[in-house]
Coordinates of C-alpha atoms in Angstrom, one line a residue:
Chain A
M21 CA -199.3 61.8 -93.0
W22 CA -197.3 62.2 -96.2
N23 CA -199.4 59.9 -98.4
K24 CA -202.7 59.3 -96.7
E25 CA -204.2 57.3 -99.5
I26 CA -201.5 54.7 -99.4
E27 CA -200.7 54.8 -95.7
T28 CA -204.3 54.2 -94.6
M29 CA -205.3 51.9 -97.4
S30 CA -207.5 49.0 -96.5
R31 CA -205.8 45.6 -96.4
K32 CA -207.9 44.3 -99.3
D33 CA -206.9 47.2 -101.5
M34 CA -203.3 47.0 -100.5
Q35 CA -203.2 43.3 -101.3
A36 CA -204.7 43.9 -104.7
L37 CA -202.1 46.6 -105.4
Q38 CA -199.3 44.3 -104.1
L39 CA -200.5 41.4 -106.3
R40 CA -200.6 43.6 -109.4
R41 CA -197.1 44.9 -108.8
L42 CA -195.7 41.5 -107.8
Q43 CA -197.0 40.0 -111.1
A44 CA -195.4 42.8 -113.1
T45 CA -192.1 42.4 -111.2
V46 CA -191.9 38.6 -111.8
K47 CA -192.7 39.1 -115.4
R48 CA -190.1 41.8 -115.8
V49 CA -187.2 40.0 -114.1
Y50 CA -188.1 36.8 -116.0
N51 CA -187.7 38.6 -119.2
K52 CA -184.9 40.9 -118.4
V53 CA -182.6 39.2 -115.9
P54 CA -181.0 35.9 -117.0
F55 CA -180.2 35.0 -113.4
Y56 CA -183.9 35.1 -112.5
R57 CA -185.0 33.4 -115.8
K58 CA -182.7 30.5 -114.9
K59 CA -183.7 30.5 -111.2
L60 CA -187.5 30.6 -112.0
D61 CA -187.2 28.0 -114.7
E62 CA -185.4 25.7 -112.4
A63 CA -188.2 26.1 -109.8
G64 CA -190.8 25.4 -112.6
I65 CA -192.3 28.9 -112.3
T66 CA -193.3 31.3 -115.1
P67 CA -194.9 34.7 -114.6
D68 CA -198.3 33.1 -115.1
S69 CA -197.7 31.0 -111.9
I70 CA -198.4 34.0 -109.7
K71 CA -202.2 34.1 -109.4
T72 CA -202.5 35.2 -105.8
L73 CA -200.3 36.8 -103.2
E74 CA -199.9 33.4 -101.5
D75 CA -198.1 32.2 -104.7
I76 CA -195.1 34.3 -103.6
K77 CA -194.1 31.3 -101.5
K78 CA -193.4 29.3 -104.7
I79 CA -190.6 31.8 -105.7
P80 CA -187.1 30.8 -104.7
F81 CA -185.2 33.1 -102.3
T82 CA -182.5 35.5 -103.4
V83 CA -179.5 35.8 -101.1
K84 CA -176.6 38.2 -100.7
D85 CA -174.2 35.8 -102.5
D86 CA -176.4 36.0 -105.6
L87 CA -175.5 39.7 -105.8
R88 CA -171.8 39.0 -105.2
D89 CA -171.8 36.2 -107.8
N90 CA -173.3 38.6 -110.3
Y91 CA -171.0 41.5 -109.3
P92 CA -171.2 44.3 -110.2
F93 CA -174.3 44.7 -112.5
G94 CA -175.5 41.2 -113.3
L95 CA -178.9 41.5 -111.6
F96 CA -179.8 44.9 -113.1
A97 CA -183.1 44.7 -115.0
V98 CA -182.6 47.8 -117.1
P99 CA -179.8 48.9 -119.5
M100 CA -177.1 51.1 -118.0
K101 CA -178.3 54.1 -119.9
N102 CA -181.4 54.1 -117.7
I103 CA -179.3 53.8 -114.5
V104 CA -178.7 57.2 -113.0
R105 CA -177.1 56.3 -109.6
I106 CA -175.0 53.5 -108.2
H107 CA -174.7 52.7 -104.5
A108 CA -173.0 49.8 -102.8
S109 CA -173.1 48.1 -99.4
S110 CA -170.9 49.3 -96.6
G111 CA -169.8 45.7 -96.1
T112 CA -166.2 45.4 -95.2
T113 CA -165.4 42.0 -96.6
G114 CA -165.0 41.1 -100.2
K115 CA -166.6 42.9 -103.1
P116 CA -169.4 45.3 -102.2
T117 CA -172.9 44.4 -103.2
T118 CA -173.7 46.9 -105.9
V119 CA -177.1 48.4 -106.7
G120 CA -178.4 50.7 -109.4
Y121 CA -181.3 53.2 -109.5
T122 CA -183.3 54.5 -112.3
A123 CA -184.8 58.0 -112.0
A124 CA -188.1 56.5 -111.0
D125 CA -186.3 54.4 -108.3
L126 CA -184.9 57.6 -106.8
D127 CA -188.3 59.2 -106.8
M128 CA -189.7 56.1 -105.0
W129 CA -186.9 56.2 -102.6
S130 CA -187.5 59.8 -101.7
E131 CA -191.2 59.0 -101.3
C132 CA -190.4 56.2 -98.9
V133 CA -188.1 58.4 -96.7
A134 CA -190.6 61.4 -96.9
R135 CA -193.2 59.1 -95.4
L136 CA -191.1 57.8 -92.5
A137 CA -189.6 61.2 -91.8
T138 CA -193.1 62.7 -91.6
M139 CA -194.4 59.9 -89.4
A140 CA -191.5 60.6 -87.0
G141 CA -192.6 64.2 -86.7
A142 CA -190.5 65.9 -89.4
T143 CA -192.0 68.9 -91.3
A144 CA -190.9 71.6 -93.7
D145 CA -190.1 73.7 -90.7
D146 CA -187.3 71.4 -89.6
T147 CA -183.5 71.6 -90.1
A148 CA -182.0 68.1 -90.5
Q149 CA -178.4 67.4 -89.8
I150 CA -177.3 64.3 -91.7
A151 CA -174.4 62.6 -89.9
F152 CA -174.3 59.5 -92.0
G153 CA -171.3 59.2 -94.3
Y154 CA -171.9 60.4 -97.8
G155 CA -170.6 58.1 -100.5
L156 CA -171.4 54.7 -101.8
F157 CA -173.3 54.0 -98.6
T158 CA -177.1 54.6 -99.1
G159 CA -177.8 56.1 -95.7
A160 CA -176.9 59.7 -96.2
F161 CA -178.4 60.2 -99.7
G162 CA -181.6 58.4 -98.9
L163 CA -182.4 60.6 -95.9
H164 CA -181.1 63.6 -97.8
Y165 CA -183.5 63.5 -100.7
G166 CA -186.4 62.3 -98.6
L167 CA -186.0 65.2 -96.2
E168 CA -185.6 67.7 -99.0
K169 CA -188.8 66.3 -100.5
I170 CA -190.8 67.2 -97.4
G171 CA -189.3 70.7 -97.5
A172 CA -187.0 70.4 -94.5
T173 CA -183.7 72.2 -94.5
V174 CA -180.9 69.7 -95.0
I175 CA -177.4 70.0 -93.6
P176 CA -175.2 67.4 -95.4
M177 CA -172.6 67.2 -92.6
S178 CA -171.6 63.6 -93.3
S179 CA -170.1 61.6 -90.4
G180 CA -167.1 62.3 -88.2
N181 CA -165.6 65.6 -87.1
T182 CA -167.7 65.4 -84.0
E183 CA -166.9 68.6 -82.4
K184 CA -167.8 70.5 -85.5
Q185 CA -171.1 68.5 -85.6
I186 CA -171.9 69.9 -82.2
M187 CA -171.0 73.5 -83.2
I188 CA -173.1 73.3 -86.4
M189 CA -175.9 71.8 -84.5
Q190 CA -175.9 74.8 -82.1
D191 CA -175.3 77.5 -84.8
Y192 CA -177.7 76.3 -87.4
K193 CA -180.2 75.2 -84.8
S194 CA -180.7 71.7 -86.2
T195 CA -183.9 70.1 -85.0
I196 CA -183.4 66.6 -86.5
L197 CA -180.4 64.4 -86.2
V198 CA -179.8 61.6 -88.7
S199 CA -177.2 59.1 -87.7
T200 CA -176.5 55.6 -86.4
P201 CA -177.6 55.1 -82.8
S202 CA -174.1 54.4 -81.7
Y203 CA -172.7 57.5 -83.3
A204 CA -175.5 59.6 -81.8
L205 CA -174.4 58.3 -78.4
Y206 CA -170.8 59.2 -79.0
M207 CA -171.9 62.7 -80.2
A208 CA -173.7 63.1 -76.9
E209 CA -170.6 62.1 -75.0
V210 CA -168.5 64.7 -77.0
M211 CA -171.2 67.3 -76.4
E212 CA -171.1 66.7 -72.7
D213 CA -167.3 66.9 -72.7
L214 CA -167.4 70.2 -74.5
G215 CA -169.7 71.5 -71.7
V216 CA -172.6 72.0 -74.1
K217 CA -175.9 71.2 -72.5
K218 CA -178.9 69.6 -74.2
S219 CA -180.8 72.9 -73.4
D220 CA -178.2 74.7 -75.6
I221 CA -179.4 72.9 -78.7
C222 CA -182.7 72.7 -80.6
L223 CA -182.8 69.0 -81.4
K224 CA -186.3 67.5 -81.2
V225 CA -186.2 64.2 -83.2
G226 CA -183.6 61.6 -84.0
L227 CA -184.0 59.5 -87.1
F228 CA -181.7 56.6 -86.4
G229 CA -180.8 53.7 -88.5
A230 CA -178.3 51.6 -90.4
E231 CA -177.7 49.4 -87.4
G232 CA -180.0 47.8 -84.9
S233 CA -180.4 49.0 -81.4
T234 CA -182.3 48.1 -78.3
E235 CA -185.0 49.9 -76.3
E236 CA -182.4 50.5 -73.6
M237 CA -180.3 52.3 -76.2
R238 CA -183.3 54.4 -77.3
A239 CA -184.0 55.4 -73.6
E240 CA -180.3 56.4 -73.2
L241 CA -180.4 58.5 -76.4
E242 CA -183.7 60.2 -75.4
K243 CA -182.2 61.0 -72.0
R244 CA -178.9 62.2 -73.2
W245 CA -180.3 64.4 -76.0
G246 CA -183.7 65.2 -74.8
I247 CA -185.3 64.1 -78.0
I248 CA -187.8 61.6 -79.4
A249 CA -185.6 58.9 -80.9
T250 CA -187.1 57.0 -83.8
E251 CA -185.7 54.2 -85.8
N252 CA -185.9 53.4 -89.4
Y253 CA -184.9 50.4 -91.5
G254 CA -183.6 49.5 -94.8
M255 CA -180.6 48.1 -96.6
S256 CA -178.9 49.0 -99.9
E257 CA -180.0 45.8 -101.6
L258 CA -183.6 46.8 -101.1
I259 CA -183.3 50.6 -101.6
G260 CA -181.4 52.0 -98.7
P261 CA -183.2 53.5 -95.7
G262 CA -186.9 53.8 -96.3
V263 CA -188.2 50.2 -96.2
S264 CA -189.8 51.0 -92.9
G265 CA -189.8 53.5 -90.0
E266 CA -191.3 54.3 -86.7
C267 CA -194.1 56.8 -86.1
I268 CA -194.1 58.9 -82.9
H269 CA -195.9 56.1 -81.1
K270 CA -192.8 53.9 -81.4
T271 CA -194.9 50.7 -81.8
G272 CA -192.7 49.1 -84.5
M273 CA -191.6 50.3 -87.9
H274 CA -194.4 50.8 -90.5
I275 CA -193.4 49.1 -93.7
N276 CA -193.9 50.8 -97.1
E277 CA -195.9 47.8 -98.2
D278 CA -196.9 49.2 -101.6
F279 CA -193.2 48.9 -102.5
F280 CA -191.9 46.1 -100.3
I281 CA -193.8 42.8 -99.6
P282 CA -192.5 41.4 -96.3
E283 CA -192.5 37.8 -95.1
I284 CA -191.0 36.2 -92.0
I285 CA -189.4 32.8 -92.4
N286 CA -187.7 30.2 -90.3
S287 CA -184.1 30.8 -91.4
E288 CA -183.2 27.1 -91.2
T289 CA -186.1 25.5 -93.0
G290 CA -187.3 28.5 -95.2
E291 CA -190.8 27.9 -94.0
V292 CA -193.0 31.0 -93.8
L293 CA -194.0 31.8 -90.3
P294 CA -197.4 33.2 -89.1
E295 CA -198.0 36.8 -87.9
G296 CA -196.3 37.6 -84.6
E297 CA -193.6 35.0 -84.8
F298 CA -190.0 36.0 -84.9
G299 CA -187.8 34.9 -87.8
E300 CA -185.8 36.1 -90.7
L301 CA -187.3 39.0 -92.7
V302 CA -187.6 38.4 -96.4
I303 CA -188.5 41.2 -98.7
T304 CA -189.7 41.3 -102.3
T305 CA -189.4 44.7 -104.0
V306 CA -192.4 45.3 -106.3
S307 CA -191.8 48.7 -107.8
K308 CA -188.0 48.9 -108.2
E309 CA -186.8 49.1 -111.7
G310 CA -183.0 49.1 -111.5
I311 CA -182.5 46.0 -109.5
P312 CA -185.7 44.3 -108.4
L313 CA -185.2 41.4 -105.9
L314 CA -187.5 38.5 -105.3
R315 CA -187.8 37.2 -101.8
Y316 CA -184.5 38.7 -100.6
R317 CA -183.2 37.2 -97.4
T318 CA -182.3 40.1 -95.2
K319 CA -180.7 38.0 -92.4
D320 CA -182.5 40.4 -90.0
I321 CA -184.6 38.9 -87.3
T322 CA -188.0 40.5 -86.5
C323 CA -191.7 39.8 -86.6
L324 CA -194.7 41.4 -88.3
M325 CA -197.5 43.1 -86.5
Y326 CA -200.9 43.8 -88.2
E327 CA -202.9 45.2 -85.3
P328 CA -203.9 48.9 -85.8
C329 CA -201.4 51.6 -84.7
P330 CA -202.7 54.7 -82.8
C331 CA -201.3 56.9 -85.6
G332 CA -204.1 55.6 -87.9
R333 CA -201.8 54.0 -90.5
T334 CA -202.9 50.6 -91.7
S335 CA -199.5 49.4 -92.8
V336 CA -198.0 46.3 -91.3
R337 CA -195.2 47.0 -88.8
M338 CA -192.0 45.2 -88.1
H339 CA -190.6 44.8 -84.7
K340 CA -187.2 46.3 -83.8
I341 CA -184.5 44.1 -85.2
Q342 CA -183.7 41.5 -82.6
G343 CA -180.4 40.6 -84.3
R344 CA -179.0 39.3 -87.5
T345 CA -178.7 35.7 -88.4
D346 CA -175.1 36.3 -89.2
D347 CA -174.4 38.5 -86.1
M348 CA -175.4 35.6 -84.0
L349 CA -172.5 34.2 -82.1
I350 CA -172.7 30.5 -81.3
I351 CA -170.8 30.2 -78.0
R352 CA -170.4 26.7 -76.6
G353 CA -173.5 25.8 -78.6
V354 CA -175.6 28.6 -77.3
N355 CA -177.0 31.4 -79.6
V356 CA -175.9 34.8 -78.4
F357 CA -176.9 38.1 -80.0
P358 CA -174.9 41.3 -79.3
T359 CA -178.3 43.0 -78.7
Q360 CA -179.0 40.8 -75.7
V361 CA -175.7 41.9 -74.2
E362 CA -176.5 45.5 -74.9
S363 CA -179.9 45.3 -73.2
V364 CA -178.2 43.9 -70.1
L365 CA -175.3 46.4 -70.0
L366 CA -177.5 49.5 -70.5
G367 CA -179.5 48.6 -67.4
I368 CA -176.4 48.7 -65.2
E369 CA -175.1 51.7 -63.4
H370 CA -171.5 52.9 -63.2
I371 CA -170.6 51.7 -66.7
S372 CA -170.7 53.5 -70.0
P373 CA -173.1 52.3 -72.8
H374 CA -170.1 51.3 -75.0
Y375 CA -169.1 47.7 -75.1
Q376 CA -167.3 45.1 -77.1
L377 CA -167.6 41.3 -77.2
V378 CA -164.4 39.3 -77.7
V379 CA -164.7 35.6 -78.5
T380 CA -161.7 33.4 -78.2
K381 CA -161.1 29.7 -78.2
N382 CA -159.3 28.1 -75.3
G383 CA -158.5 24.6 -76.5
Y384 CA -161.9 23.5 -77.8
I385 CA -163.8 25.7 -75.5
D386 CA -165.3 29.0 -76.7
E387 CA -164.9 31.9 -74.3
L388 CA -166.8 35.1 -74.4
K389 CA -165.4 38.2 -72.9
V390 CA -167.5 41.4 -72.5
V391 CA -165.4 44.5 -72.2
V392 CA -167.2 47.5 -70.6
E393 CA -165.9 50.9 -69.6
L394 CA -166.0 51.9 -65.9
E395 CA -167.6 55.3 -66.2
D396 CA -167.9 56.7 -62.7
S397 CA -165.4 56.8 -60.0
S398 CA -167.7 56.3 -57.0
L399 CA -166.8 52.6 -56.7
L400 CA -163.2 53.3 -57.1
D401 CA -161.9 53.3 -53.6
S402 CA -163.2 50.0 -52.7
F403 CA -161.8 47.0 -54.5
S404 CA -164.6 44.8 -53.2
R405 CA -167.2 47.0 -54.8
L406 CA -165.5 47.0 -58.1
E407 CA -165.3 43.2 -57.9
S408 CA -169.0 43.0 -57.0
L409 CA -169.8 45.2 -60.0
E410 CA -168.0 42.7 -62.1
K411 CA -169.8 39.9 -60.5
H412 CA -173.2 41.7 -60.9
I413 CA -172.6 42.2 -64.6
R414 CA -171.5 38.6 -65.0
H415 CA -174.6 37.3 -63.2
K416 CA -177.0 39.5 -65.3
L417 CA -175.4 38.3 -68.5
H418 CA -175.7 34.7 -67.3
V419 CA -179.4 35.1 -66.6
V420 CA -180.0 36.6 -70.1
L421 CA -177.6 34.6 -72.2
G422 CA -177.6 31.3 -70.4
I423 CA -173.8 31.1 -70.5
D424 CA -171.0 32.3 -68.4
A425 CA -169.1 35.3 -69.8
K426 CA -166.0 36.9 -68.5
V427 CA -166.4 40.6 -67.7
Q428 CA -163.5 43.0 -68.2
L429 CA -163.7 46.5 -66.8
A430 CA -161.8 48.9 -69.0
E431 CA -160.7 52.5 -68.6
P432 CA -163.1 55.1 -69.9
K433 CA -163.1 55.9 -73.6
T434 CA -160.8 53.1 -74.5
I435 CA -163.4 51.1 -76.5
E436 CA -163.3 52.3 -80.1
R437 CA -166.0 54.8 -81.0
S438 CA -167.5 54.6 -84.5
V439 CA -168.9 57.3 -86.6
G440 CA -170.9 54.8 -88.6
K441 CA -171.9 51.3 -87.7
A442 CA -170.4 50.2 -84.4
K443 CA -168.1 47.2 -84.3
R444 CA -169.3 45.3 -81.3
V445 CA -167.9 41.8 -81.9
I446 CA -164.3 40.6 -82.2
D447 CA -164.3 37.0 -83.0
L448 CA -160.8 35.6 -82.7
R449 CA -161.8 31.9 -82.9
G450 CA -160.6 31.5 -86.4
E451 CA -157.2 33.1 -85.8
K452 CA -155.3 30.2 -84.4
Q453 CA -156.3 27.8 -87.1
K454 CA -154.8 30.0 -89.8
Chain B
M21 CA -155.9 65.6 -39.8
L22 CA -157.1 63.6 -42.7
I23 CA -154.9 63.0 -45.8
K24 CA -156.2 63.1 -49.3
Q25 CA -155.4 59.9 -51.3
I26 CA -155.9 59.6 -55.1
S27 CA -157.3 56.3 -56.4
I28 CA -156.9 55.6 -60.1
F29 CA -158.5 52.8 -62.1
I30 CA -156.0 51.2 -64.5
E31 CA -156.3 48.3 -66.8
N32 CA -153.6 45.7 -66.6
K33 CA -151.8 46.7 -69.7
S34 CA -148.0 47.1 -70.0
G35 CA -146.9 50.7 -69.8
R36 CA -149.9 52.1 -67.9
L37 CA -148.1 52.7 -64.7
A38 CA -145.2 54.2 -66.6
D39 CA -147.6 56.5 -68.4
I40 CA -149.3 57.7 -65.3
T41 CA -146.1 58.2 -63.2
K42 CA -144.6 60.1 -66.2
L43 CA -147.6 62.3 -66.4
L44 CA -147.4 63.2 -62.7
G45 CA -143.6 63.7 -62.8
E46 CA -143.8 66.0 -65.8
N47 CA -146.3 68.1 -63.9
G48 CA -144.3 68.4 -60.8
V49 CA -146.3 66.0 -58.7
N50 CA -144.1 64.1 -56.3
I51 CA -145.3 60.7 -55.1
L52 CA -144.8 60.2 -51.4
A53 CA -146.4 56.7 -51.1
L54 CA -148.3 54.3 -53.3
S55 CA -150.0 51.0 -53.3
I56 CA -151.5 48.8 -56.0
A57 CA -154.3 46.3 -55.6
D58 CA -154.8 44.2 -58.7
T59 CA -156.7 41.4 -60.4
T60 CA -155.6 39.9 -63.7
D61 CA -157.6 42.6 -65.6
F62 CA -157.5 45.8 -63.7
G63 CA -155.9 47.4 -60.7
I64 CA -156.4 50.4 -58.4
L65 CA -153.4 52.6 -58.0
R66 CA -153.5 54.5 -54.7
L67 CA -151.3 57.5 -54.3
I68 CA -150.3 59.9 -51.6
V69 CA -148.8 62.9 -53.4
S70 CA -147.3 66.3 -52.7
N71 CA -150.3 68.2 -54.3
P72 CA -153.4 65.9 -54.4
D73 CA -155.8 68.4 -55.9
A74 CA -153.6 69.1 -58.8
A75 CA -152.9 65.4 -59.3
E76 CA -156.6 64.5 -59.2
Q77 CA -157.4 67.1 -61.9
L78 CA -154.4 66.0 -63.9
V79 CA -155.4 62.3 -64.2
K80 CA -159.0 63.1 -64.8
D81 CA -158.1 65.4 -67.6
Y82 CA -155.9 62.6 -69.0
G83 CA -159.1 60.6 -69.3
L84 CA -158.7 58.2 -66.3
T85 CA -161.3 57.4 -63.7
A86 CA -160.0 58.7 -60.5
K87 CA -161.3 59.5 -57.0
A88 CA -160.0 61.3 -54.0
T89 CA -160.5 59.6 -50.6
E90 CA -159.6 60.7 -47.1
V91 CA -157.3 58.4 -45.3
I92 CA -155.3 58.5 -42.0
G93 CA -151.5 58.7 -41.9
I94 CA -149.7 57.7 -38.7
S95 CA -146.1 57.7 -37.7
I96 CA -144.9 54.7 -35.7
P97 CA -141.5 53.8 -34.2
H98 CA -139.4 51.9 -36.7
V99 CA -138.8 49.0 -34.3
P100 CA -140.2 45.4 -34.1
G101 CA -143.8 45.5 -32.9
G102 CA -144.2 49.2 -33.8
L103 CA -147.1 48.6 -36.2
A104 CA -148.6 45.9 -34.0
S105 CA -149.1 48.2 -31.1
A106 CA -150.9 50.8 -33.2
L107 CA -153.2 48.2 -34.8
A108 CA -154.0 46.7 -31.5
V109 CA -155.5 50.0 -30.5
L110 CA -157.9 49.9 -33.5
N111 CA -158.7 46.3 -32.8
E112 CA -159.6 47.0 -29.1
H113 CA -162.1 49.6 -30.4
N114 CA -163.6 47.3 -33.1
I115 CA -162.4 49.5 -36.0
G116 CA -161.8 47.5 -39.1
I117 CA -159.1 48.3 -41.6
E118 CA -160.1 48.2 -45.2
Y119 CA -156.6 48.5 -46.5
M120 CA -153.3 49.9 -45.4
Y121 CA -149.8 50.4 -46.7
A122 CA -146.5 51.6 -45.1
F123 CA -143.5 53.5 -46.2
V124 CA -140.3 54.7 -44.6
T125 CA -138.8 58.1 -44.9
R126 CA -135.3 59.5 -44.8
S127 CA -135.5 59.7 -41.0
A128 CA -135.0 56.1 -40.1
D129 CA -136.5 56.4 -36.6
N130 CA -140.1 56.3 -37.7
A131 CA -142.2 54.5 -40.3
M132 CA -145.3 55.9 -41.9
V133 CA -148.5 54.0 -42.4
I134 CA -151.5 55.0 -44.4
L135 CA -154.8 53.5 -43.1
K136 CA -158.3 53.3 -44.6
V137 CA -160.8 52.5 -41.9
G138 CA -164.6 52.5 -41.6
D139 CA -164.7 55.5 -39.3
N140 CA -161.9 58.0 -39.7
Y141 CA -162.7 60.3 -36.8
E142 CA -163.2 57.5 -34.3
A143 CA -159.9 55.9 -35.4
I144 CA -158.0 59.2 -35.0
K145 CA -159.5 59.8 -31.6
V146 CA -158.5 56.4 -30.2
L147 CA -155.1 56.4 -31.9
A148 CA -154.3 59.8 -30.5
Q149 CA -155.5 58.8 -27.0
A150 CA -153.1 55.8 -27.2
G151 CA -150.2 58.2 -28.1
V152 CA -149.9 57.3 -31.8
K153 CA -148.7 60.3 -33.8
I154 CA -151.2 61.2 -36.5
L155 CA -149.7 62.8 -39.6
S156 CA -151.1 66.0 -40.9
K157 CA -150.9 67.4 -44.5
D158 CA -148.0 69.6 -43.4
D159 CA -146.1 66.7 -41.9
L160 CA -146.3 65.0 -45.3
A161 CA -145.3 68.1 -47.1
S162 CA -142.1 68.3 -45.1
L163 CA -141.1 64.8 -45.9

């Protein structure tokens, strides 16, 4: 364990620490950030209103639009001279949500990542290849400094140039791969195409993040690479990667609770849900100086688990992300998450793990098309077997999604591969109305 | 006596057939016969070519899903009822046909038929016994 005192702290001590830090944070933003002063005043809350951890429920939520409305630096709680780093969301639409770090924030961030890297099995003996894009995106820098902190040898590869990634991985004997799960899968495909076997490389552990994935995807990554695939979680608004991560037992992601207070809410009513129920994750940062956020709605759907983990850590764990409230497609009135489709497709033979969902409107009817690549040729001579594969996929999708989807078999390697976060959904329903 | 056929999976996108035939042409592969089975989304292109091994490698290297299958080629008299009498033989022996396609060659006396059946060897045996000419690789090469 990287920080045994904190990671095995009793619930009572942790709650006392969280309360102290929460009170200090509310006080700080109330005094330093006009946006929060106004928001808290409107809700009739002053820093003195926070007497117990339960009182966090009185605080209004912060949402992504609040960051956009105060673009770029409106929510910063310290003068710019104290900000030593800027990052921004990888969002593709509109202005990026922008965050700033003080020197203390960067230390805290490294501490968070050091803990999750250690719990995934990383040590000073490891060589970590970072295949996240370096830049405004928080992924690469977060893992970079955290892995350096534990003494690992860091290779700042950045994303892309996949053949070179494989070469470096062999030559430098990388033992840890840091990337998105979808890029790791693509790298495995390139490795196989190059005729490099998993026995030719030294990889042991994957630290995957920046996008959600399913257990089926994990199984595929572990099989293709011969590694332990762990997942970690974070977002730039909160710090970047480092909010939580899996230990080698893979029983959910341990949250760095001394820095982040998690809650799960019903995303429609805002009501806080009890332990074990799935809903939207809400996080309050209680140590961050640059841009502290109160009850930030992450839009990620998960649940919290407090039962003990075999690793001995006492921290609360969050379940693998089940989807995002804004990823959710509503098709003919039915909620569909891309992760549901992924778990179906990865269980089916003859097709590759890459897929794309295309949603269109035919008159007033939504239509979902799932494009999958036909990977192996054994069905090829028989038309009826190809058709039955199509029917089989369609049937499985129907069972899981509850709606009928069209299945399109595509030629191999025709679905776009991503070196960062995969683009799984193409929603064309708005197109015709423009 | 079996003939190697190459089956290629193609999406129904304009230009795909042109791409694939161009690839084969540029690499000196001559197409002797072809058939396409299709749905609205995809099709299977089946080819009998002058050099099937090279063609299979070529399309696979190009990134397509392809498979070689063994089929039977027969030569039948190019007259009314020519095909019917050959197929009657298979029917008498309960040999089902999965698919077939025919082509004519420069010699107008005979037509060629490619057959995919459940049991190739049984089919060859009964067809040969009934006097149907089975095409060999060499026969095709000389076309």
